[in-house]
Amino acid sequence: MSPSTAAKRSRSSDKPKQKGQQTKAAIIDAALSLATQMGLEGLSIGALAEVMHMSKSGVFAHFGSREELQISVVHEYHTRFEQEVFYPALQAPRGLPRLRALFNNWMKRTSIEIDSGCIYISGAIEFEDRVGPVRDALMESVNIWLAAMRRAIDMAIEEGHLRPDTDATQMAFEIHALILALHYEARFLYRPDSLRRAVTAFERIIESNSNPQAVPATPAPKARRKRAESATT
């Protein structure tokens, strides 16, 4: 067999795999949309097959079980959360700017999820007392995110933006708590000022832990600042 023939056969055999991966990704996308509205427990192979215009056996072939489908949805939600909230914040300087970026990105996502729903919150309610792989996947995802928030707080302390005696664990708890309160106030009580109050609460948390000895950033000399401004316009 010539190298060109082997290459053609290899590409041909890859096509079904690629198509299968694309189909699975489309199923997960549809499942995530359903889960944000109905919860992870609302997912079923039958409902998903109907949405995808597929047979139940066709959907089942990609996951094998409802539990595997639920775990795939949790992982996809976590991936999107990182892409929208965590990774963009890494472009901000270490310390308080990065912590603010994390919170601001979180607020942007939350403002959308007030209408659609949050897998982390609904999943915690559904699986709070149910031991198993789905709960484990949810816990792992939430803990990864909270650890990232805690690291941002630690960096803000190291950079001198927050007081050296700041209780980073307590601060992370309070920031997380206000997000949970925001969802409750906005989604359950329909209070229109919930987002504004969450931002106010965050600023109070920052203010109560701010380092009075922190040195503000030195402004650039006027001539250099003008050149920088002209370079960006």
Backbone as JSON, one array per atom type, in Angstrom:
{
  "sequence": "MSPSTAAKRSRSSDKPKQKGQQTKAAIIDAALSLATQMGLEGLSIGALAEVMHMSKSGVFAHFGSREELQISVVHEYHTRFEQEVFYPALQAPRGLPRLRALFNNWMKRTSIEIDSGCIYISGAIEFEDRVGPVRDALMESVNIWLAAMRRAIDMAIEEGHLRPDTDATQMAFEIHALILALHYEARFLYRPDSLRRAVTAFERIIESNSNPQAVPATPAPKARRKRAESATT",
  "N": [[0.85, -1.19, 0.0], [0.6, 2.16, -0.89], [2.02, 5.2, 0.54], [0.29, 7.41, 0.15], [-2.18, 6.2, -0.27], [-2.58, 4.96, 2.2], [-2.74, 7.2, 3.82], [-5.1, 8.36, 2.86], [-6.97, 6.4, 3.6], [-6.7, 6.57, 6.35], [-7.63, 9.16, 6.84], [-10.22, 8.81, 6.03], [-11.17, 6.95, 7.9], [-11.11, 8.53, 10.12], [-13.19, 10.27, 9.84], [-15.82, 9.25, 10.67], [-15.32, 9.21, 13.45], [-14.87, 11.91, 14.03], [-17.35, 12.96, 13.32], [-18.92, 11.66, 15.16], [-17.94, 12.78, 17.54], [-18.69, 15.43, 17.16], [-21.45, 15.16, 17.14], [-21.88, 14.26, 19.76], [-20.99, 16.48, 21.18], [-22.9, 18.33, 20.4], [-25.17, 17.18, 21.55], [-24.54, 17.42, 24.27], [-24.49, 20.16, 24.49], [-27.19, 20.78, 24.02], [-28.27, 19.4, 26.16], [-27.22, 20.84, 28.29], [-28.54, 23.26, 27.99], [-31.14, 22.43, 28.56], [-30.78, 21.56, 31.2], [-30.16, 23.9, 32.61], [-32.59, 25.07, 32.76], [-34.36, 23.12, 33.73], [-32.98, 21.74, 35.63], [-30.49, 19.32, 36.67], [-31.65, 16.92, 37.35], [-33.85, 16.99, 35.83], [-33.12, 16.17, 33.39], [-33.41, 13.78, 30.81], [-32.94, 10.87, 28.83], [-34.91, 10.46, 26.95], [-36.21, 13.01, 26.68], [-34.11, 14.51, 25.73], [-33.52, 13.2, 23.36], [-35.77, 13.84, 21.92], [-35.5, 16.62, 21.64], [-33.17, 16.71, 20.13], [-33.96, 15.45, 17.88], [-33.45, 12.74, 17.55], [-33.13, 9.16, 17.95], [-33.83, 7.39, 21.02], [-32.0, 5.37, 21.49], [-29.91, 6.26, 19.95], [-29.01, 8.56, 21.29], [-28.38, 7.35, 23.71], [-26.25, 5.77, 22.97], [-24.09, 7.46, 22.93], [-23.59, 8.1, 25.56], [-24.38, 6.15, 27.43], [-25.55, 6.07, 29.97], [-27.9, 7.84, 32.04], [-26.72, 9.1, 34.17], [-24.06, 9.41, 33.36], [-24.48, 11.23, 31.34], [-25.38, 13.45, 32.84], [-23.05, 14.05, 34.3], [-21.35, 14.76, 32.22], [-22.59, 17.1, 31.42], [-22.18, 18.72, 33.68], [-19.38, 18.96, 33.59], [-19.11, 20.33, 31.15], [-20.44, 22.7, 31.73], [-18.74, 23.7, 33.69], [-16.4, 24.1, 32.19], [-17.21, 26.16, 30.46], [-17.75, 28.1, 32.33], [-15.19, 28.62, 33.35], [-14.0, 29.66, 31.02], [-15.43, 32.02, 30.62], [-15.36, 33.41, 33.03], [-13.03, 32.9, 34.68], [-10.51, 32.63, 33.11], [-10.39, 35.08, 31.49], [-9.99, 36.92, 33.56], [-7.39, 36.54, 34.32], [-5.88, 38.2, 32.81], [-5.78, 40.57, 34.09], [-3.84, 42.58, 36.4], [-1.98, 41.04, 39.11], [-3.42, 40.56, 42.36], [-5.63, 42.92, 43.89], [-6.8, 44.06, 41.49], [-7.14, 41.74, 39.88], [-8.8, 40.2, 41.5], [-11.07, 41.81, 41.53], [-11.69, 41.66, 38.82], [-12.36, 38.94, 38.55], [-14.68, 38.91, 40.12], [-16.29, 40.78, 38.74], [-16.56, 39.54, 36.24], [-17.92, 37.29, 37.08], [-20.27, 38.48, 37.92], [-21.3, 39.36, 35.47], [-21.87, 36.93, 34.23], [-23.69, 35.92, 36.09], [-25.77, 37.74, 35.86], [-26.96, 36.92, 33.53], [-27.65, 34.33, 34.19], [-29.6, 34.69, 36.05], [-31.94, 34.65, 34.69], [-31.74, 32.24, 33.25], [-30.7, 30.24, 34.96], [-28.5, 28.55, 37.29], [-26.22, 25.96, 37.19], [-24.51, 25.14, 39.24], [-25.8, 26.04, 41.56], [-28.5, 25.06, 41.42], [-27.85, 22.39, 41.14], [-26.58, 21.86, 43.57], [-28.72, 21.94, 45.31], [-30.27, 19.83, 44.36], [-28.59, 17.61, 44.68], [-27.57, 17.66, 47.26], [-27.75, 15.85, 49.42], [-27.19, 13.46, 48.3], [-25.14, 10.99, 47.73], [-22.67, 10.27, 45.3], [-21.42, 9.94, 41.87], [-22.31, 12.2, 40.34], [-22.79, 14.22, 42.21], [-20.18, 14.35, 43.2], [-18.83, 15.34, 40.95], [-19.99, 17.87, 40.72], [-19.22, 19.01, 43.2], [-16.42, 19.0, 42.93], [-16.09, 20.82, 40.78], [-17.14, 23.23, 41.85], [-15.46, 23.57, 44.05], [-12.99, 23.95, 42.79], [-13.4, 26.42, 41.57], [-13.89, 28.07, 43.85], [-11.44, 27.8, 45.1], [-9.83, 29.15, 43.28], [-10.81, 31.74, 43.61], [-10.04, 32.13, 46.26], [-7.23, 32.04, 45.96], [-6.85, 34.39, 44.51], [-7.52, 36.28, 46.42], [-5.51, 35.76, 48.31], [-3.3, 36.59, 46.8], [-3.87, 39.31, 46.61], [-3.45, 40.05, 49.21], [-0.71, 39.46, 49.44], [0.29, 41.32, 47.62], [-0.11, 43.59, 48.99], [-2.49, 44.96, 48.82], [-4.65, 44.27, 50.33], [-5.21, 44.03, 53.88], [-2.6, 42.64, 55.93], [-3.53, 40.9, 57.89], [-5.85, 39.9, 56.92], [-8.52, 37.64, 56.78], [-8.51, 35.29, 54.6], [-10.03, 33.04, 53.97], [-12.48, 33.57, 55.21], [-13.19, 35.88, 53.81], [-13.49, 34.9, 51.19], [-15.64, 33.22, 51.65], [-17.65, 35.1, 52.27], [-17.89, 36.49, 49.85], [-18.75, 34.45, 48.17], [-21.14, 33.88, 49.48], [-22.67, 36.19, 49.01], [-23.2, 35.97, 46.31], [-24.84, 33.74, 46.26], [-26.97, 34.78, 47.72], [-27.76, 36.75, 45.95], [-28.82, 35.26, 43.79], [-31.03, 34.1, 45.07], [-32.51, 36.35, 45.87], [-33.0, 37.59, 43.39], [-34.0, 35.57, 41.59], [-35.96, 34.18, 43.04], [-37.34, 36.02, 44.72], [-37.69, 38.09, 42.99], [-36.52, 40.69, 43.05], [-35.65, 43.74, 41.77], [-33.38, 45.28, 42.26], [-31.3, 43.68, 42.96], [-28.78, 42.99, 41.73], [-27.37, 45.4, 41.89], [-27.21, 45.69, 44.66], [-25.64, 43.48, 45.28], [-23.18, 44.18, 44.15], [-22.62, 46.42, 45.71], [-22.36, 45.16, 48.18], [-20.08, 43.63, 47.72], [-18.14, 45.64, 47.4], [-18.12, 46.66, 49.97], [-17.08, 44.5, 51.37], [-14.5, 44.47, 50.29], [-13.63, 47.02, 51.1], [-13.66, 46.77, 53.9], [-11.52, 45.13, 54.31], [-9.38, 46.38, 53.19], [-6.03, 47.54, 52.81], [-4.77, 50.12, 54.65], [-2.25, 51.09, 54.33], [-1.54, 50.67, 51.78], [0.14, 51.41, 48.76], [-0.83, 53.61, 46.29], [-1.07, 53.13, 42.71], [1.51, 54.61, 40.79], [0.96, 57.44, 38.86], [1.51, 57.77, 35.32], [4.03, 59.93, 33.89], [3.02, 63.08, 32.49], [3.67, 63.63, 29.73], [4.39, 61.06, 28.81], [2.02, 59.74, 29.3], [0.3, 60.98, 27.5], [1.39, 60.12, 25.09], [0.88, 57.41, 25.3], [-1.9, 57.4, 25.35], [-2.47, 58.41, 22.81], [-1.51, 56.36, 21.3], [-3.32, 54.39, 21.62], [-5.58, 55.23, 20.42]],
  "CA": [[0.0, 0.0, 0.0], [1.39, 3.38, -0.97], [1.78, 6.15, 1.63], [-0.86, 8.26, -0.14], [-3.38, 5.38, -0.05], [-2.71, 4.79, 3.65], [-3.17, 8.5, 4.37], [-6.51, 8.54, 2.5], [-7.76, 5.5, 4.43], [-6.66, 7.11, 7.71], [-8.54, 10.31, 6.9], [-11.58, 8.27, 5.88], [-11.56, 6.33, 9.17], [-11.24, 9.59, 11.13], [-14.43, 11.03, 9.63], [-16.88, 8.82, 11.59], [-14.97, 9.61, 14.81], [-15.1, 13.34, 14.13], [-18.8, 13.17, 13.28], [-19.43, 11.2, 16.45], [-17.58, 13.77, 18.54], [-19.52, 16.61, 16.92], [-22.81, 14.83, 17.59], [-21.87, 14.22, 21.21], [-20.88, 17.87, 21.65], [-24.22, 18.96, 20.18], [-26.08, 16.62, 22.55], [-24.18, 18.03, 25.56], [-24.94, 21.56, 24.42], [-28.65, 20.77, 24.2], [-28.54, 18.93, 27.52], [-26.9, 21.94, 29.19], [-29.65, 24.21, 27.89], [-32.27, 21.86, 29.3], [-30.46, 21.48, 32.63], [-30.23, 25.22, 33.24], [-34.01, 25.39, 32.96], [-35.09, 22.06, 34.43], [-32.13, 21.08, 36.61], [-29.85, 18.08, 36.22], [-32.59, 15.81, 37.52], [-34.85, 17.09, 34.78], [-32.59, 15.59, 32.15], [-33.72, 12.38, 30.51], [-32.54, 10.46, 27.48], [-36.06, 10.65, 26.08], [-36.42, 14.44, 26.4], [-32.98, 14.96, 24.92], [-33.69, 12.61, 22.02], [-36.81, 14.62, 21.25], [-34.92, 17.92, 21.29], [-32.14, 16.49, 19.11], [-34.56, 14.71, 16.75], [-32.73, 11.48, 17.46], [-33.74, 8.06, 18.68], [-33.28, 7.23, 22.37], [-30.82, 4.52, 21.4], [-28.84, 7.08, 19.38], [-28.47, 9.38, 22.39], [-27.82, 6.43, 24.7], [-24.98, 5.24, 22.46], [-23.02, 8.41, 23.21], [-23.35, 8.29, 26.99], [-24.5, 4.87, 28.14], [-26.45, 6.18, 31.11], [-28.33, 9.2, 32.39], [-25.72, 9.64, 35.1], [-22.92, 9.85, 32.55], [-24.94, 12.45, 30.66], [-25.39, 14.51, 33.84], [-21.66, 14.39, 34.6], [-20.84, 15.47, 31.04], [-23.16, 18.45, 31.47], [-21.47, 19.43, 34.75], [-18.04, 19.29, 33.08], [-19.25, 21.35, 30.12], [-20.78, 23.95, 32.42], [-17.51, 24.16, 34.35], [-15.5, 24.58, 31.14], [-17.7, 27.46, 30.0], [-17.58, 29.02, 33.45], [-13.79, 29.02, 33.35], [-13.72, 30.47, 29.84], [-16.1, 33.31, 30.72], [-15.11, 34.09, 34.3], [-11.69, 32.75, 35.24], [-9.38, 32.91, 32.22], [-10.26, 36.51, 31.16], [-9.51, 37.67, 34.73], [-5.94, 36.38, 34.44], [-5.24, 39.29, 32.08], [-5.66, 41.69, 35.02], [-2.67, 42.47, 37.28], [-2.15, 40.28, 40.35], [-3.91, 41.3, 43.51], [-7.0, 43.42, 43.89], [-7.38, 44.16, 40.13], [-7.56, 40.43, 39.41], [-9.95, 39.8, 42.3], [-12.22, 42.57, 41.0], [-12.02, 41.11, 37.49], [-13.07, 37.69, 38.79], [-16.03, 39.21, 40.59], [-17.04, 41.45, 37.67], [-16.92, 38.51, 35.25], [-18.94, 36.47, 37.74], [-21.51, 39.26, 37.89], [-21.8, 39.34, 34.1], [-22.47, 35.61, 34.0], [-24.83, 35.8, 36.98], [-26.88, 38.55, 35.33], [-27.62, 36.08, 32.52], [-28.18, 33.13, 34.84], [-30.81, 35.04, 36.79], [-33.04, 34.21, 33.83], [-31.6, 30.86, 32.77], [-30.42, 29.31, 36.05], [-27.09, 28.19, 37.54], [-26.07, 24.53, 37.46], [-23.87, 24.97, 40.54], [-26.77, 26.27, 42.64], [-29.59, 24.08, 41.32], [-27.28, 21.07, 41.38], [-26.33, 21.72, 45.0], [-30.01, 21.65, 45.94], [-30.72, 18.51, 43.92], [-27.69, 16.53, 45.08], [-26.92, 17.98, 48.53], [-27.69, 14.69, 50.32], [-27.17, 12.25, 47.47], [-23.76, 10.61, 47.45], [-22.51, 9.62, 44.01], [-20.53, 10.59, 40.91], [-22.79, 13.51, 39.9], [-22.48, 15.13, 43.32], [-18.72, 14.5, 43.24], [-18.45, 16.22, 39.85], [-20.42, 19.21, 41.11], [-18.35, 19.47, 44.3], [-15.08, 19.27, 42.38], [-16.15, 22.03, 39.98], [-17.33, 24.37, 42.74], [-14.24, 23.73, 44.86], [-11.95, 24.51, 41.92], [-13.69, 27.85, 41.42], [-13.69, 28.75, 45.13], [-9.99, 27.84, 45.34], [-9.3, 30.23, 42.45], [-11.17, 32.98, 44.3], [-9.18, 32.21, 47.45], [-5.88, 32.39, 45.52], [-6.86, 35.81, 44.13], [-7.5, 37.02, 47.69], [-4.16, 35.61, 48.86], [-2.41, 37.45, 46.02], [-4.15, 40.7, 46.98], [-2.77, 40.25, 50.5], [0.73, 39.48, 49.15], [0.61, 42.56, 46.92], [-0.31, 44.71, 49.9], [-3.75, 45.65, 48.56], [-5.48, 43.94, 51.48], [-4.47, 43.99, 55.14], [-1.88, 41.37, 56.15], [-4.27, 40.02, 58.78], [-7.12, 39.54, 56.28], [-8.89, 36.22, 56.81], [-8.84, 35.01, 53.21], [-11.11, 32.04, 53.91], [-13.71, 34.27, 55.54], [-13.51, 36.79, 52.72], [-14.0, 34.08, 50.09], [-16.96, 32.77, 52.09], [-18.59, 36.21, 52.17], [-18.13, 36.78, 48.43], [-19.59, 33.36, 47.68], [-22.46, 34.02, 50.1], [-23.46, 37.25, 48.39], [-23.67, 35.45, 45.03], [-26.0, 32.88, 46.56], [-28.06, 35.67, 48.1], [-28.2, 37.42, 44.72], [-29.71, 34.34, 43.06], [-32.26, 33.94, 45.84], [-33.27, 37.61, 45.8], [-33.4, 37.9, 42.01], [-34.78, 34.51, 40.93], [-37.1, 33.76, 43.84], [-38.1, 37.17, 45.21], [-37.87, 39.04, 41.88], [-36.17, 42.05, 43.45], [-34.9, 44.3, 40.62], [-32.14, 45.96, 42.66], [-30.42, 42.67, 43.54], [-27.43, 43.09, 41.19], [-26.74, 46.59, 42.47], [-26.91, 45.41, 46.07], [-24.52, 42.53, 45.32], [-21.97, 44.95, 43.88], [-22.39, 47.23, 46.91], [-21.87, 44.26, 49.23], [-18.69, 43.28, 47.38], [-17.29, 46.79, 47.7], [-17.99, 46.75, 51.43], [-16.14, 43.45, 51.77], [-13.17, 44.95, 49.92], [-13.29, 48.16, 51.95], [-13.41, 46.33, 55.28], [-10.25, 44.41, 54.36], [-8.35, 47.13, 52.47], [-4.83, 47.91, 53.56], [-4.62, 51.58, 54.63], [-0.87, 51.4, 53.99], [-1.3, 50.33, 50.38], [0.63, 52.52, 47.94], [-1.55, 53.63, 45.01], [-0.23, 53.08, 41.51], [2.05, 55.92, 40.42], [0.51, 57.81, 37.51], [2.58, 58.0, 34.36], [4.27, 61.32, 33.58], [2.04, 63.62, 31.56], [4.08, 63.45, 28.34], [4.31, 59.65, 28.48], [0.62, 59.37, 29.3], [-0.29, 61.45, 26.25], [1.84, 59.25, 24.01], [0.17, 56.14, 25.47], [-3.3, 57.6, 24.94], [-2.53, 58.56, 21.35], [-1.19, 55.06, 20.69], [-4.48, 53.51, 21.73], [-6.74, 55.85, 19.74]],
  "C": [[0.89, 1.24, 0.0], [1.07, 4.31, 0.2], [0.54, 7.0, 1.4], [-2.18, 7.5, 0.1], [-3.66, 5.2, 1.44], [-3.24, 6.07, 4.3], [-4.65, 8.73, 4.09], [-7.4, 7.67, 3.38], [-7.81, 6.01, 5.87], [-7.63, 8.27, 7.86], [-9.99, 9.85, 6.84], [-12.07, 7.67, 7.2], [-11.76, 7.36, 10.27], [-12.59, 10.3, 11.03], [-15.56, 10.56, 10.55], [-16.61, 9.24, 13.03], [-15.27, 11.09, 15.01], [-16.59, 13.66, 14.16], [-19.42, 12.76, 14.61], [-19.15, 12.19, 17.56], [-18.42, 15.03, 18.4], [-20.95, 16.37, 17.4], [-22.89, 14.83, 19.11], [-21.8, 15.63, 21.79], [-22.21, 18.59, 21.5], [-25.23, 18.46, 21.2], [-25.81, 17.26, 23.92], [-24.65, 19.47, 25.61], [-26.45, 21.65, 24.66], [-29.02, 20.36, 25.62], [-28.27, 20.04, 28.54], [-28.02, 22.98, 29.17], [-30.87, 23.72, 28.67], [-32.01, 21.89, 30.8], [-30.52, 22.83, 33.32], [-31.67, 25.62, 33.53], [-34.72, 24.39, 33.87], [-34.28, 21.41, 35.55], [-31.54, 19.81, 36.04], [-30.79, 16.9, 36.34], [-33.69, 15.84, 36.48], [-34.4, 16.5, 33.46], [-33.03, 14.14, 32.0], [-33.29, 12.1, 29.08], [-33.67, 10.73, 26.5], [-36.27, 12.1, 25.69], [-35.32, 14.97, 25.49], [-33.08, 14.43, 23.49], [-34.72, 13.4, 21.23], [-36.28, 15.96, 20.78], [-33.94, 17.79, 20.13], [-32.69, 15.83, 17.85], [-33.77, 13.43, 16.47], [-33.54, 10.4, 18.16], [-33.11, 8.0, 20.08], [-32.0, 6.4, 22.33], [-29.63, 5.3, 20.84], [-28.19, 7.95, 20.43], [-27.75, 8.49, 23.39], [-26.45, 5.92, 24.28], [-23.82, 6.16, 22.78], [-22.68, 8.54, 24.69], [-23.48, 7.0, 27.79], [-25.43, 4.91, 29.32], [-26.82, 7.64, 31.34], [-27.31, 9.87, 33.3], [-24.5, 10.16, 34.34], [-23.25, 11.14, 31.8], [-24.9, 13.63, 31.63], [-23.96, 14.98, 34.16], [-21.04, 15.17, 33.45], [-21.35, 16.91, 31.02], [-22.46, 19.29, 32.53], [-20.09, 19.87, 34.25], [-18.11, 20.38, 32.01], [-19.58, 22.71, 30.74], [-19.53, 24.56, 33.06], [-16.54, 24.74, 33.34], [-15.92, 25.97, 30.68], [-17.55, 28.52, 31.1], [-16.14, 29.53, 33.5], [-13.47, 29.96, 32.19], [-14.3, 31.88, 29.95], [-15.69, 34.11, 31.95], [-13.63, 34.08, 34.69], [-10.58, 33.21, 34.29], [-9.28, 34.38, 31.81], [-9.69, 37.33, 32.32], [-8.0, 37.57, 34.89], [-5.19, 37.47, 33.68], [-5.05, 40.51, 32.98], [-4.43, 41.5, 35.9], [-3.0, 41.67, 38.55], [-2.69, 41.18, 41.45], [-5.34, 41.75, 43.35], [-7.58, 43.6, 42.49], [-7.88, 42.81, 39.61], [-8.78, 39.93, 40.19], [-11.2, 40.53, 41.82], [-12.66, 42.02, 39.65], [-12.78, 39.8, 37.63], [-14.51, 37.97, 39.19], [-16.87, 39.84, 39.48], [-17.47, 40.45, 36.59], [-18.02, 37.6, 35.79], [-20.29, 37.17, 37.71], [-22.13, 39.25, 36.49], [-22.51, 38.01, 33.82], [-23.74, 35.45, 34.84], [-26.03, 36.57, 36.45], [-27.65, 37.81, 34.25], [-28.32, 34.89, 33.19], [-29.37, 33.43, 35.74], [-32.04, 34.6, 36.01], [-32.95, 32.73, 33.49], [-31.38, 29.84, 33.89], [-28.95, 28.92, 36.11], [-27.01, 26.72, 37.93], [-25.46, 24.3, 38.84], [-24.9, 25.07, 41.68], [-27.9, 25.25, 42.59], [-29.07, 22.67, 41.61], [-27.01, 20.81, 42.85], [-27.61, 21.37, 45.75], [-30.45, 20.22, 45.61], [-29.9, 17.38, 44.51], [-27.03, 16.75, 46.44], [-26.78, 16.76, 49.45], [-27.67, 13.37, 49.56], [-25.72, 11.95, 47.06], [-23.68, 9.91, 46.09], [-21.66, 10.45, 43.06], [-21.0, 11.98, 40.46], [-22.5, 14.55, 40.98], [-20.98, 15.38, 43.4], [-18.25, 15.46, 42.15], [-18.82, 17.67, 40.15], [-19.51, 19.8, 42.18], [-16.96, 19.84, 43.79], [-15.06, 20.58, 41.62], [-16.26, 23.27, 40.87], [-16.07, 24.63, 43.56], [-13.09, 24.32, 44.05], [-12.14, 26.02, 41.79], [-13.44, 28.61, 42.72], [-12.2, 28.82, 45.48], [-9.34, 28.94, 44.51], [-9.6, 31.59, 43.07], [-10.27, 33.2, 45.52], [-7.75, 32.6, 47.06], [-5.79, 33.87, 45.14], [-6.82, 36.69, 45.38], [-6.11, 36.95, 48.32], [-3.17, 36.51, 48.12], [-2.61, 38.92, 46.38], [-3.52, 41.04, 48.33], [-1.26, 40.36, 50.26], [1.16, 40.77, 48.48], [0.42, 43.8, 47.78], [-1.6, 45.48, 49.68], [-4.75, 45.42, 49.69], [-4.62, 43.84, 52.73], [-3.77, 42.64, 55.32], [-2.66, 40.39, 57.01], [-5.64, 39.64, 58.21], [-7.33, 38.03, 56.36], [-9.39, 35.86, 55.42], [-10.0, 34.02, 53.07], [-12.45, 32.69, 54.2], [-14.15, 35.19, 54.41], [-14.08, 36.03, 51.53], [-15.41, 33.58, 50.4], [-18.0, 33.88, 51.89], [-18.91, 36.55, 50.71], [-19.03, 35.71, 47.82], [-21.02, 33.51, 48.21], [-23.3, 35.09, 49.42], [-23.95, 36.84, 46.99], [-24.89, 34.57, 45.23], [-27.2, 33.74, 46.94], [-28.63, 36.38, 46.87], [-29.17, 36.53, 43.95], [-31.06, 34.2, 43.77], [-33.13, 35.18, 45.69], [-33.81, 37.86, 44.39], [-34.33, 36.85, 41.42], [-36.04, 34.13, 41.71], [-37.98, 34.93, 44.27], [-38.33, 38.24, 44.15], [-37.56, 40.49, 42.28], [-35.24, 42.66, 42.41], [-33.57, 44.95, 40.99], [-31.09, 44.97, 43.19], [-28.98, 42.78, 43.04], [-26.69, 44.28, 41.8], [-26.34, 46.34, 43.92], [-25.75, 44.42, 46.21], [-23.2, 43.25, 45.09], [-21.61, 45.81, 45.09], [-21.82, 46.38, 48.03], [-20.42, 43.87, 48.98], [-17.75, 44.42, 47.73], [-17.1, 46.97, 49.2], [-17.04, 45.7, 51.97], [-14.71, 43.89, 51.48], [-12.73, 46.06, 50.87], [-12.93, 47.74, 53.37], [-12.08, 45.6, 55.43], [-9.11, 45.16, 53.68], [-7.2, 47.52, 53.4], [-4.65, 49.42, 53.51], [-3.21, 52.02, 54.25], [-0.55, 51.12, 52.53], [-0.88, 51.57, 49.6], [-0.11, 52.52, 46.61], [-0.59, 53.6, 43.84], [0.23, 54.48, 41.14], [1.61, 56.28, 39.02], [1.69, 58.07, 36.59], [2.79, 59.49, 34.17], [3.36, 61.8, 32.45], [2.4, 63.36, 30.09], [3.95, 62.0, 27.91], [2.86, 59.2, 28.4], [-0.05, 59.79, 28.0], [0.09, 60.56, 25.09], [1.08, 57.92, 24.08], [-1.27, 56.26, 25.01], [-3.41, 57.7, 23.43], [-2.27, 57.23, 20.65], [-2.37, 54.12, 20.72], [-5.71, 54.08, 21.03], [-6.52, 55.86, 18.25]]
}
